[in-house]
CSV table of C-alpha atoms and ligand atoms in Angstrom, one decimal:
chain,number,residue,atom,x,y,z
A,1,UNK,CA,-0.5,-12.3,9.9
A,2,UNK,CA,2.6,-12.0,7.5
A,3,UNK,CA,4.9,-9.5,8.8
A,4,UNK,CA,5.5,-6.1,6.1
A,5,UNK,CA,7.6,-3.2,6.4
A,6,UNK,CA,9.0,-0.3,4.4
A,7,UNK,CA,12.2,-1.0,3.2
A,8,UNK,CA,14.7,2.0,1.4
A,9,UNK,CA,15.7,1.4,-1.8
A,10,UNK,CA,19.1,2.6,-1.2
A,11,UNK,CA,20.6,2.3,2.4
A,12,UNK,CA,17.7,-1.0,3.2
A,13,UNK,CA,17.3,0.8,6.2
A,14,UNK,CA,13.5,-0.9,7.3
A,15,UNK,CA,10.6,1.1,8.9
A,16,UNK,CA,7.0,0.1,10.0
A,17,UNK,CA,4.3,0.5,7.4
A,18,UNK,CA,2.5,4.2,7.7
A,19,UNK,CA,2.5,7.3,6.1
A,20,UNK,CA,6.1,7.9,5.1
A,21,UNK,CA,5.7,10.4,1.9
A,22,UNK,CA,9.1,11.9,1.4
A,23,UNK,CA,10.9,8.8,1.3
A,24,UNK,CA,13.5,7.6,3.4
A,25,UNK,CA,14.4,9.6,6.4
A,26,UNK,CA,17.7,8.9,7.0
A,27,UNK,CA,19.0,9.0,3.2
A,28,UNK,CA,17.1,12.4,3.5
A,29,UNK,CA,19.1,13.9,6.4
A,30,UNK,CA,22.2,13.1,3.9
A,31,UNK,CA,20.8,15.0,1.2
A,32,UNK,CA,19.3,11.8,-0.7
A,33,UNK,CA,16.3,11.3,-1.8
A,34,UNK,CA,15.2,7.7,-1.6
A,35,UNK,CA,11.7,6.1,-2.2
A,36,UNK,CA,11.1,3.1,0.4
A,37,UNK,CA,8.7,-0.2,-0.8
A,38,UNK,CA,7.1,-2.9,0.8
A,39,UNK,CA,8.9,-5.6,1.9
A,40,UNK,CA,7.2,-9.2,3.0
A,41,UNK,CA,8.3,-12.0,5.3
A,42,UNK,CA,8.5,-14.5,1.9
A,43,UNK,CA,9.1,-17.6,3.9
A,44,UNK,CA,5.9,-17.1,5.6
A,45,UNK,CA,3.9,-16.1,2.4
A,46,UNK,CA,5.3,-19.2,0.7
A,47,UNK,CA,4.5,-21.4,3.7
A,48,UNK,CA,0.7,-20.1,3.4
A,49,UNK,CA,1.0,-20.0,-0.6
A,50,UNK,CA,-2.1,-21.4,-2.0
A,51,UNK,CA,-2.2,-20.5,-6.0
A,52,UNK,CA,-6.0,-22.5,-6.7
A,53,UNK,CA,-6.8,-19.7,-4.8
A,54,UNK,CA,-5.7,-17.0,-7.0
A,55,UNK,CA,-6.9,-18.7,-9.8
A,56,UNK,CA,-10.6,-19.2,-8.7
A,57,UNK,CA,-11.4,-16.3,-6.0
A,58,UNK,CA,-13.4,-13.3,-7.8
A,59,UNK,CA,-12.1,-10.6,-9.5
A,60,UNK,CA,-10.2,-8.3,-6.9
A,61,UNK,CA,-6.7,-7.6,-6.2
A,62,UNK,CA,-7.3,-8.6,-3.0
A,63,UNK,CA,-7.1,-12.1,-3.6
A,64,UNK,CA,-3.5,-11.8,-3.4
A,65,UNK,CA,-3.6,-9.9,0.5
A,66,UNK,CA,-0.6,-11.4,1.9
A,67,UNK,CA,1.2,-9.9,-0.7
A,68,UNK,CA,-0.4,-6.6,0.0
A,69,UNK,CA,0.1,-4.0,2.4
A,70,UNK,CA,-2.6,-3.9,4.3
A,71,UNK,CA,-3.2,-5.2,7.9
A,72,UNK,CA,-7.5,-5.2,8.6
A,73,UNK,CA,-9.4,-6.5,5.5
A,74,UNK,CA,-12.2,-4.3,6.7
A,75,UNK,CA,-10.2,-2.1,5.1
A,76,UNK,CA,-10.0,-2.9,1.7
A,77,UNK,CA,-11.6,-1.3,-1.3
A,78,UNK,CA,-12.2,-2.9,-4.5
A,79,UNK,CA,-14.2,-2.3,-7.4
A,80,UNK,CA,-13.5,-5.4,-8.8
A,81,UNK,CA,-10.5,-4.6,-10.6
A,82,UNK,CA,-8.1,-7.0,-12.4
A,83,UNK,CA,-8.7,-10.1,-13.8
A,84,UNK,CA,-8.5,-8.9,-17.4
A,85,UNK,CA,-7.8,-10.7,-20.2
A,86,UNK,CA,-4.5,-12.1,-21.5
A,87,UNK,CA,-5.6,-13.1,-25.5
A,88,UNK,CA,-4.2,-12.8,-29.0
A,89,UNK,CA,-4.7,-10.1,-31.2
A,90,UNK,CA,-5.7,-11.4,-35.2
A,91,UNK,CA,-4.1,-7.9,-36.3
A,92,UNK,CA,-1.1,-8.5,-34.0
A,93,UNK,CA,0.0,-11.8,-34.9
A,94,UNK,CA,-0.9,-11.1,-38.8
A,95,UNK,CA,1.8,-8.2,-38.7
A,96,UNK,CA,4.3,-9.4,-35.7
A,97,UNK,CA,4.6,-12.9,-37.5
A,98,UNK,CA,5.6,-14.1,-33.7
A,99,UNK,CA,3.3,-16.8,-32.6
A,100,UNK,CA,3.2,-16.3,-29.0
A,101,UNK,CA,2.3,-12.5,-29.0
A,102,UNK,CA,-0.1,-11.5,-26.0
A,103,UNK,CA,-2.0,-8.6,-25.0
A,104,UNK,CA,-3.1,-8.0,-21.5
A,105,UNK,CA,-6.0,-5.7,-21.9
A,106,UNK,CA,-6.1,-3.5,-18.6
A,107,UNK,CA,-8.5,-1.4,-20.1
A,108,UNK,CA,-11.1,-3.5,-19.0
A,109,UNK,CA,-10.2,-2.5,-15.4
A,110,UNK,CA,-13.5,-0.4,-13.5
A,111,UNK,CA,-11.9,2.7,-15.0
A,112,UNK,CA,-10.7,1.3,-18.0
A,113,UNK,CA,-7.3,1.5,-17.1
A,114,UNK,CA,-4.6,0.4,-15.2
A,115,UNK,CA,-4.2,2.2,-12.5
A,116,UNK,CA,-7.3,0.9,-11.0
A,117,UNK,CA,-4.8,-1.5,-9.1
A,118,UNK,CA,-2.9,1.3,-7.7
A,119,UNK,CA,-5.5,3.2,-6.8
A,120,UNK,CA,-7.4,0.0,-4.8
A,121,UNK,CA,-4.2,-0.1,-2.6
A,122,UNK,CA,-3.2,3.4,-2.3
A,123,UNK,CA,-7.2,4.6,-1.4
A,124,UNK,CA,-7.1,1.3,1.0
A,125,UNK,CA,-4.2,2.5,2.7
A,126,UNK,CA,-5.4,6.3,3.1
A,127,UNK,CA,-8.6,4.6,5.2
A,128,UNK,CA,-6.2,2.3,7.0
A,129,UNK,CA,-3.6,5.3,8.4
A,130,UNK,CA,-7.0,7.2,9.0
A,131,UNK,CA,-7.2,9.4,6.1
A,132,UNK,CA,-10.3,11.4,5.5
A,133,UNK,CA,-8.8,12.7,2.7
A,134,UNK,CA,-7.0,12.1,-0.9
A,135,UNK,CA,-5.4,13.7,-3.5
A,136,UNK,CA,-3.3,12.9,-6.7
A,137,UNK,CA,-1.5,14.4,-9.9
A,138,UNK,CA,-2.9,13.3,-13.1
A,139,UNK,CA,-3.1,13.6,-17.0
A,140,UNK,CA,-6.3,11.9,-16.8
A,141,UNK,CA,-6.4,8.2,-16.1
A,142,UNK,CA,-5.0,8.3,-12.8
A,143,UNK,CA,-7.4,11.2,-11.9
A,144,UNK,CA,-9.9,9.3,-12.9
A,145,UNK,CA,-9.3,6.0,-11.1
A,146,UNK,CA,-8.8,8.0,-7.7
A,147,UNK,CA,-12.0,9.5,-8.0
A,148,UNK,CA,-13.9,6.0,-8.2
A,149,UNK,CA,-11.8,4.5,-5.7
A,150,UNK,CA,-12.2,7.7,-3.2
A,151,UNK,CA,-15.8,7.3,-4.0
A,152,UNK,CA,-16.2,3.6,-3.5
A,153,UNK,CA,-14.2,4.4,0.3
A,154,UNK,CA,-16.4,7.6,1.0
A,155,UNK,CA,-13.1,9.3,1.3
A,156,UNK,CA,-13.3,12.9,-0.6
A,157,UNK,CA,-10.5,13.6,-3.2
A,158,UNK,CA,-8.9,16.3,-5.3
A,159,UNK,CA,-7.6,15.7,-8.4
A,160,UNK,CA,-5.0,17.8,-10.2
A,161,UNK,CA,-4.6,17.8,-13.6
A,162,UNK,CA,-2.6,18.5,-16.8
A,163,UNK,CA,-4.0,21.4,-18.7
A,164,UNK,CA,-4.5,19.1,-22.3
A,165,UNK,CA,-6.7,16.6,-20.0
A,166,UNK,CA,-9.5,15.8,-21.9
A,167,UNK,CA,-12.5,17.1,-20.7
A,168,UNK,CA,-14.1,14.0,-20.8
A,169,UNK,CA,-11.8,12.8,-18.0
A,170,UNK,CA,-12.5,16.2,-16.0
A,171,UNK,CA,-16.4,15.1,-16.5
A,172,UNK,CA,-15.9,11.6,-15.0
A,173,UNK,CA,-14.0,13.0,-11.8
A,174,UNK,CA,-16.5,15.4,-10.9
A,175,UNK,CA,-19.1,12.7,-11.7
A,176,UNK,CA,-17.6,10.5,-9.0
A,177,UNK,CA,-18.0,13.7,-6.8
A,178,UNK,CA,-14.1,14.8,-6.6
A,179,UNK,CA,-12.6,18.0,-7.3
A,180,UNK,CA,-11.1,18.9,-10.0
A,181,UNK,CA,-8.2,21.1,-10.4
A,182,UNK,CA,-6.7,22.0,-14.3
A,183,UNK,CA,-3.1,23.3,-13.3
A,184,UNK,CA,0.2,23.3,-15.1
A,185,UNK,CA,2.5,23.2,-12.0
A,186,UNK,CA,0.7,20.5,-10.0
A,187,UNK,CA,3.1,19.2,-8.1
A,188,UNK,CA,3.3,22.5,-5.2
A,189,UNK,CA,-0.4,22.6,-4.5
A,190,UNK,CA,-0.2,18.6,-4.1
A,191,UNK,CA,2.6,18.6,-2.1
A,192,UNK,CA,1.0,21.5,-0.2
A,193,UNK,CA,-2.1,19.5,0.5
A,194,UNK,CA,-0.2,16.8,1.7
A,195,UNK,CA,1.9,17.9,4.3
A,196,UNK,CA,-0.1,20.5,5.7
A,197,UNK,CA,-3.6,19.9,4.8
A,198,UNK,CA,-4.2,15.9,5.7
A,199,UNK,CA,-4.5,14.8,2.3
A,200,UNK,CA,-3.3,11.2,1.4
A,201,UNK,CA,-1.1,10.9,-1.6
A,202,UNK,CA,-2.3,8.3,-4.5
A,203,UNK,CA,0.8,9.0,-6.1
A,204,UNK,CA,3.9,7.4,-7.6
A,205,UNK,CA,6.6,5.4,-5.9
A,206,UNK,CA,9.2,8.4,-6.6
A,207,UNK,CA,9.6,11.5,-3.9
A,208,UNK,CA,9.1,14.4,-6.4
A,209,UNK,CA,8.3,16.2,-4.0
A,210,UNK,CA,5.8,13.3,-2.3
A,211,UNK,CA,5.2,9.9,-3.1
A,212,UNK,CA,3.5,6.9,-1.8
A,213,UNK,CA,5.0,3.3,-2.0
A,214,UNK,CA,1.7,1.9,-1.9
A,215,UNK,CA,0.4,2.3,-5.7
A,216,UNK,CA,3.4,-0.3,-6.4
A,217,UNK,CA,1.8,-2.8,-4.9
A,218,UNK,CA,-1.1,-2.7,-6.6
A,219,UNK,CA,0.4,-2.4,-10.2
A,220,UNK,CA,3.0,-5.9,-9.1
A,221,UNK,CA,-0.3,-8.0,-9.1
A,222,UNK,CA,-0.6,-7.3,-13.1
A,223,UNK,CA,2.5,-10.1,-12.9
A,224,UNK,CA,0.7,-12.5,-10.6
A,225,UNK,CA,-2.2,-12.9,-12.9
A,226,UNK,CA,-0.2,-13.4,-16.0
A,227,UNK,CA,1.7,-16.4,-14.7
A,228,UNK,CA,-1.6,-17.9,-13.5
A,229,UNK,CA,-3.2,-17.1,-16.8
A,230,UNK,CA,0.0,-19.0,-18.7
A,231,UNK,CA,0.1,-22.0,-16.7
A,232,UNK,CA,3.2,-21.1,-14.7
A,233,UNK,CA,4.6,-19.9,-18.1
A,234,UNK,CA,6.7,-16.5,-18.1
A,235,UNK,CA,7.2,-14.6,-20.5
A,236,UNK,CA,10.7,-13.9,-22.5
A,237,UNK,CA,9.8,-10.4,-22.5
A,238,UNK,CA,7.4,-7.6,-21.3
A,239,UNK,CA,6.5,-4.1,-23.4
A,240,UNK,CA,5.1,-1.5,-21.2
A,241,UNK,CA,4.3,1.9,-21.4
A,242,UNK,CA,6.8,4.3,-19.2
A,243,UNK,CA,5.9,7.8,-17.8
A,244,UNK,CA,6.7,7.6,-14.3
A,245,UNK,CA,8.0,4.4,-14.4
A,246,UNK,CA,5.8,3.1,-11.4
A,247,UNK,CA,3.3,0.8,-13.6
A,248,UNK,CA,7.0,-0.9,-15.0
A,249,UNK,CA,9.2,-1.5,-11.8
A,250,UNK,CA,5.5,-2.3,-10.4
A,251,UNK,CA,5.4,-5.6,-13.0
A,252,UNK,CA,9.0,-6.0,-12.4
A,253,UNK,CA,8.6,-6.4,-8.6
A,254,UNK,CA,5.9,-8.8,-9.2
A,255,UNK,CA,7.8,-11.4,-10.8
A,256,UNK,CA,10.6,-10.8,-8.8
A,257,UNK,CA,8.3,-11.7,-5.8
A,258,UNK,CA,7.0,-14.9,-7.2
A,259,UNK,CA,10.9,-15.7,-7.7
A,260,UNK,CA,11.8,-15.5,-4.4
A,261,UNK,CA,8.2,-17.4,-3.7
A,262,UNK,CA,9.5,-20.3,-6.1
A,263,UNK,CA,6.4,-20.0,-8.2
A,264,UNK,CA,8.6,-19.1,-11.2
A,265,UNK,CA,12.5,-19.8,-11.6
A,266,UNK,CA,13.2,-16.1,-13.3
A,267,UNK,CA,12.3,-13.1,-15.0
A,268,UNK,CA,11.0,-11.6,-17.9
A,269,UNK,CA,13.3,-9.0,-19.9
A,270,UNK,CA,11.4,-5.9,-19.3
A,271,UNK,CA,11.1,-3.6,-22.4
A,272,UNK,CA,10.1,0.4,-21.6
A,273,UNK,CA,8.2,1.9,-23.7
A,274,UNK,CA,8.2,5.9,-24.9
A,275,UNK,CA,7.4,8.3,-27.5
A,276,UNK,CA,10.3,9.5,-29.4
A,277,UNK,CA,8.9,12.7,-28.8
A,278,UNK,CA,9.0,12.3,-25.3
A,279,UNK,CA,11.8,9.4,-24.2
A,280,UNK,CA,13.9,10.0,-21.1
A,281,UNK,CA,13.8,6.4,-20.7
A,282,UNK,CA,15.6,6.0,-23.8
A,283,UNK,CA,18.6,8.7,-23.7
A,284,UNK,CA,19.3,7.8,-20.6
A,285,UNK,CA,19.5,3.7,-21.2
A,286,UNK,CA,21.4,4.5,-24.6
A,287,UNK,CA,24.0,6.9,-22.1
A,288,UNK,CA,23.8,3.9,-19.4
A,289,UNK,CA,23.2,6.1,-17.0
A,290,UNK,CA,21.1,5.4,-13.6
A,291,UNK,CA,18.9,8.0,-13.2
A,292,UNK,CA,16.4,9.8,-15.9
A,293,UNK,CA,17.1,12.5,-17.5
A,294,UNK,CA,14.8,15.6,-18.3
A,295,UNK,CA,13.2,15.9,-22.0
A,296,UNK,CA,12.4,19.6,-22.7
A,297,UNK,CA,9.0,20.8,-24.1
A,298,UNK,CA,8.2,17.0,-24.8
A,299,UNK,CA,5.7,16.3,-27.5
A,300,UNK,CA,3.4,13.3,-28.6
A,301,UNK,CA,-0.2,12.8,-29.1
A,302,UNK,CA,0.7,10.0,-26.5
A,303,UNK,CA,-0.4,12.2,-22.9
A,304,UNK,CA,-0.2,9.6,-20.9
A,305,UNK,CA,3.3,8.9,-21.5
A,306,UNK,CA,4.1,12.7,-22.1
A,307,UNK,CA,6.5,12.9,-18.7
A,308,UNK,CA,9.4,15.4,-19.1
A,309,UNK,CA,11.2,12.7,-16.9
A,310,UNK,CA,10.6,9.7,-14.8
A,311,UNK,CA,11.6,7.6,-11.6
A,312,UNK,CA,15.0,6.0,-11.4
A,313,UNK,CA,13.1,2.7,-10.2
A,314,UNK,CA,11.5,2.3,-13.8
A,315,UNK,CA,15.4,1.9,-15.2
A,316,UNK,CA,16.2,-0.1,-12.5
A,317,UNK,CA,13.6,-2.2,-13.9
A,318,UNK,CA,15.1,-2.5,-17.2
A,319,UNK,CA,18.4,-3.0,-16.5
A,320,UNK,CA,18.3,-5.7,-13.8
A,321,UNK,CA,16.1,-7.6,-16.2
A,322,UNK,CA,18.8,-7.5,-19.3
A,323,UNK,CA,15.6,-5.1,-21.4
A,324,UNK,CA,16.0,-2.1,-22.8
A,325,UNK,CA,14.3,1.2,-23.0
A,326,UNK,CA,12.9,1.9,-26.6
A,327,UNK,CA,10.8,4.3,-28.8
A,328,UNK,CA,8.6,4.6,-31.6
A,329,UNK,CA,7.0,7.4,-33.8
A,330,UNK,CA,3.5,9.3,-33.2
A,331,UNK,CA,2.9,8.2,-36.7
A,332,UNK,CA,3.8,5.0,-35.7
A,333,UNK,CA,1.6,5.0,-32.9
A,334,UNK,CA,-1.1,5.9,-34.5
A,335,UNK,CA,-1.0,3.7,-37.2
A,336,UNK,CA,-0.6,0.7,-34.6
A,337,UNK,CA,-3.6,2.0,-32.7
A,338,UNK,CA,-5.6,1.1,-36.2
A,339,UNK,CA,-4.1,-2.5,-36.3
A,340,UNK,CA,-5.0,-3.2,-32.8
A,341,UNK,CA,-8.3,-1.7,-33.1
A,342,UNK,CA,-8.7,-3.6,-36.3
A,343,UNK,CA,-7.8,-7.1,-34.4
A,344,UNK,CA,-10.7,-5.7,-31.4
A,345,UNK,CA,-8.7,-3.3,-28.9
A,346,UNK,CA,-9.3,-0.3,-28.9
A,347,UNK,CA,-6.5,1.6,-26.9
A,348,UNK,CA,-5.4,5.1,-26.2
A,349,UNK,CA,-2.1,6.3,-28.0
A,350,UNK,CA,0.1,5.6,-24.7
A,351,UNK,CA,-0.6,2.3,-24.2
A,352,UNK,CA,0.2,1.2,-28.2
A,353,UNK,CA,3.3,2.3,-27.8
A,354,UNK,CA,4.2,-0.8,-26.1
A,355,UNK,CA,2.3,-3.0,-28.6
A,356,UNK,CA,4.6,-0.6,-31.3
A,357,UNK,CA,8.0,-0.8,-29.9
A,358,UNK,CA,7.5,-5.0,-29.9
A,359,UNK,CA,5.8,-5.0,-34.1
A,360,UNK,CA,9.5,-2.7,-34.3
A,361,UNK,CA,11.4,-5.7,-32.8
A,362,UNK,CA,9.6,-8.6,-34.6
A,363,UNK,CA,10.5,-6.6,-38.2
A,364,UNK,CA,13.7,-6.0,-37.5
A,365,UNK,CA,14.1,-10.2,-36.2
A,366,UNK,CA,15.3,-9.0,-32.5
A,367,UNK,CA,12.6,-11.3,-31.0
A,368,UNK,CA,13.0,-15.1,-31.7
A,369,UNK,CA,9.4,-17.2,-33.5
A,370,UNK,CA,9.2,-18.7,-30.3
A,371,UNK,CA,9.4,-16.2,-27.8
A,372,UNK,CA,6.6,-15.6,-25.7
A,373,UNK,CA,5.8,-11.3,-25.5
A,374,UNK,CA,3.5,-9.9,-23.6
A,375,UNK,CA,2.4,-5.5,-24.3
A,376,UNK,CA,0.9,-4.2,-21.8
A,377,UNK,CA,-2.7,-2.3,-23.7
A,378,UNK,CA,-2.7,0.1,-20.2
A,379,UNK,CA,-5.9,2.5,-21.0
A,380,UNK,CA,-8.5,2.9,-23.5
A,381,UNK,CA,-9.2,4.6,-26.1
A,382,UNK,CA,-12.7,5.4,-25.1
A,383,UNK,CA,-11.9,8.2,-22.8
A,384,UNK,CA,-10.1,10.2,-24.6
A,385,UNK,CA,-12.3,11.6,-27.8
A,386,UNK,CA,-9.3,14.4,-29.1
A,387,UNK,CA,-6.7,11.5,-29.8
A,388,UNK,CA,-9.4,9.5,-31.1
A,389,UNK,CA,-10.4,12.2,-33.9
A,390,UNK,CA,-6.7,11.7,-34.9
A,391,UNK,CA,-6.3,8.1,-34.7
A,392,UNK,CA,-9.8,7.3,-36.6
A,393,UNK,CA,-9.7,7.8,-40.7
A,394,UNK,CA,-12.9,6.8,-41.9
A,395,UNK,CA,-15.6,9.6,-42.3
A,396,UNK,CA,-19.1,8.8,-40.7
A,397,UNK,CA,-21.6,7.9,-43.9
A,398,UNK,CA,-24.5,11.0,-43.1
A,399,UNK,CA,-27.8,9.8,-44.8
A,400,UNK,CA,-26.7,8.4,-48.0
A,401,UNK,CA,-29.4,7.8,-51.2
A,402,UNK,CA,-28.7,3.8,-51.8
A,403,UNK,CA,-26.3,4.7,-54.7
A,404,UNK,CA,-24.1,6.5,-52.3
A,405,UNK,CA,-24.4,3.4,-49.3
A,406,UNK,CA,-23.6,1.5,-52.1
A,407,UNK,CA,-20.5,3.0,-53.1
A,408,UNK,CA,-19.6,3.2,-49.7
A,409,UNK,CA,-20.4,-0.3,-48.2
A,410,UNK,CA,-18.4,-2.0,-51.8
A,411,UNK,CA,-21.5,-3.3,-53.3
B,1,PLP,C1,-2.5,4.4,-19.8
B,1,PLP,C2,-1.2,4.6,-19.1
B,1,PLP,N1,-0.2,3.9,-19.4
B,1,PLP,C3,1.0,4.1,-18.9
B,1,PLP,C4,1.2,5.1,-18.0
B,1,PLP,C5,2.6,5.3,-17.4
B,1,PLP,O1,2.7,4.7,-16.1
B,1,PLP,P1,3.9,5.2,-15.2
B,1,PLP,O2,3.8,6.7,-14.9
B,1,PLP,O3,3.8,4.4,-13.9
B,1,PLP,O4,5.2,4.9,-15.9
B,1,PLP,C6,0.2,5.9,-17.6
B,1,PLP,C7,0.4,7.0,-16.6
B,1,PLP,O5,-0.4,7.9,-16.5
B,1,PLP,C8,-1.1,5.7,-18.2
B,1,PLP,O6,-2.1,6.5,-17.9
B,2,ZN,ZN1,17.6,5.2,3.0
């Protein structure tokens, strides 16, 4: 059994694995407040380290256990997420110009997106500290992805979500038999639920006001499968999508770990990704500050990404890496979202941004021919219709005479 703790990510003070949801008690008794991660024995992983397993068990995070926090396997609840693919985009390349310019397509997680992995570990971990119950914030995906994974445990769940969640998303979390709550201050009643009602959190890494550490782990194992799906490669650089900044310091601390495993010899330059209508991220990187600043009344068709601010964990991210935090346009989102559905992808506005910010970079000749890039395509398109109706131009052809079809299919 590899030994894991929870580790604070400012005094390193270390603590047994369990339910520590306000962070780090003793920078909390100063008047900090500190998230705590998970923290392996690597020698003993790396001793035990057998990759031709990773590359040919099925699909399930929990191929990579020892790397997980977790102690019974009985435990464990997949849905056979992961495993997606790692390809080329026709559309991408055609426009980018780059020749090593990948797309790894989470939407083809159980949920279709990618916080299936987070939610795999965090629901895990609620059954193993003997939760009955879960609960989590959401402006739709993540709600979603609990609900599934609550469902697959037999744990039940409440969701909370932002009040422009799609409805859709609302239908699919009462479909997998959760609650669901449309709210504009969600964090209180969560909070609330947590502390004095049993819930388990399925939440970010980031106390505001509870957090788990566990959803981290899940979102690290994004790395792991890249650098098996390469070769051993890794990539110059990674664009991903930042709300929360979870999914990014997530990837980060993935190939950090399969540093200090040897399996790779460094680290990609990792590239946040925002709205300009919404890009904490980015005021604070251009101000080189350390923690993220707050964006009043936000605003971007992106939802996903529409976070008034973000954890300090995501910067930390960028700037131990040497990246940068960046933005792009709605208009330029959108009309990205058309390329990449063009080249076969079809993915909601939050996750383009990513694929956006990197087409930005290639034009203006910041990224080198033969860099290898990877964007991050986090969630589809599929589930949420309203952004769709803006990102789709075409009209539908309604039963044409020939001479219309003909007109309309170029003959
Ligand atoms: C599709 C998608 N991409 C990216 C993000 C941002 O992830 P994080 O909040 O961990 O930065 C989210 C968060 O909801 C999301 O749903
Ligand atoms: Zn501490």
């Amino acid at each position: 059994m590899i030994a894991k703790k929870l580790v604070c990510m400012t005094c390193k003070k270390e603590y047994d694995i369990g339910p520590m949801f306000d962070g780090c008690p003793d920078c909390r008794q100063r008047g900090v407040v500190s998230p705590v991660e998970v923290v392996y024995d690597y020698n003993a992983v790396k001793a035990g380290l057998d990759l031709s397993a990773w590359l040919t068990a099925p699909r399930s995070i929990w191929k990579y256990r020892d790397l997980l926090p977790l102690s019974d396997p009985a435990h464990a609840v997949t849905l056979g997420e992961g495993g997606t693919p790692l390809v080329q985009i026709r559309t991408l390349n055609e426009a980018s110009g780059l020749e090593s310019l990948y797309v790894k397509n989470e939407t083809c997680n159980p949920t279709w997106s990618f916080k299936d992995r987070q939610n795999a570990v965090s629901v895990s971990m609620a059954r193993e500290l003997g939760f009955k119950k879960v609960t989590t914030s959401t402006t739709g995906n993540q709600g979603v992805s609990t609900a599934a994974y609550a469902a697959a445990a037999g744990l039940e769940c409440a969701v909370f979500c932002h009040p422009e969640a799609p409805r859709l998303q609302h239908d699919l979390i009462r479909f997998y038999g959760a609650r669901s709550v449309s709210l504009k201050d969600r964090k209180q009643f969560l909070s609330t639920l947590v502390r004095d009602y049993g819930f388990f959190p399925c939440t970010g890494l980031t106390p505001l006001p509870v957090a788990s550490p566990f959803g981290i782990e899940g979102y690290k194992t994004i790395s792991y499968e890249i650098v098996m799906q390469l070769n051993g490669r890794v990539p110059d650089r990674i664009y991903a999508p930042v709300a929360g900044g979870h999914g990014i310091y997530g990837i980060y601390k993935g190939f950090r770990e399969l540093k200090a495993l040897s399996v790779v010899d460094r680290i990609p330059r990792m590239f946040g990704c925002q709205a300009e209508g919404c890009n904490p991220y980015v005021r604070s990187f251009q101000a080189r500050q350390r923690e993220v600043t707050t964006v009043k009344n936000p605003s971007t068709i992106a939802l996903s990404i529409r976070d008034e601010t973000g954890g300090d964990c995501g910067l930390r991210a960028i700037y131990d890496s040497d990246g940068a935090a960046l933005d792009v346009s709605d208009p330029e989102i959108i009309r990205t979202a058309g390329l990449l559905a063009r080249g076969g992808v079809a993915a909601e506005p939050a996750s383009v941004a990513p694929v956006a910010c990197a087409l930005q970079a290639a034009r203006a000749g910041q990224i080198g021919p033969r860099e290898l890039v990877v964007c991050f395509v986090t969630g589809t398109a599929a589930k949420w219709p309203e952004a769709l109706d803006r990102m789709v131009k075409e009209p539908i052809i309604h039963n044409p005479n020939f001479e219309e079809l003909k007109l309309a299919l170029w003959l």
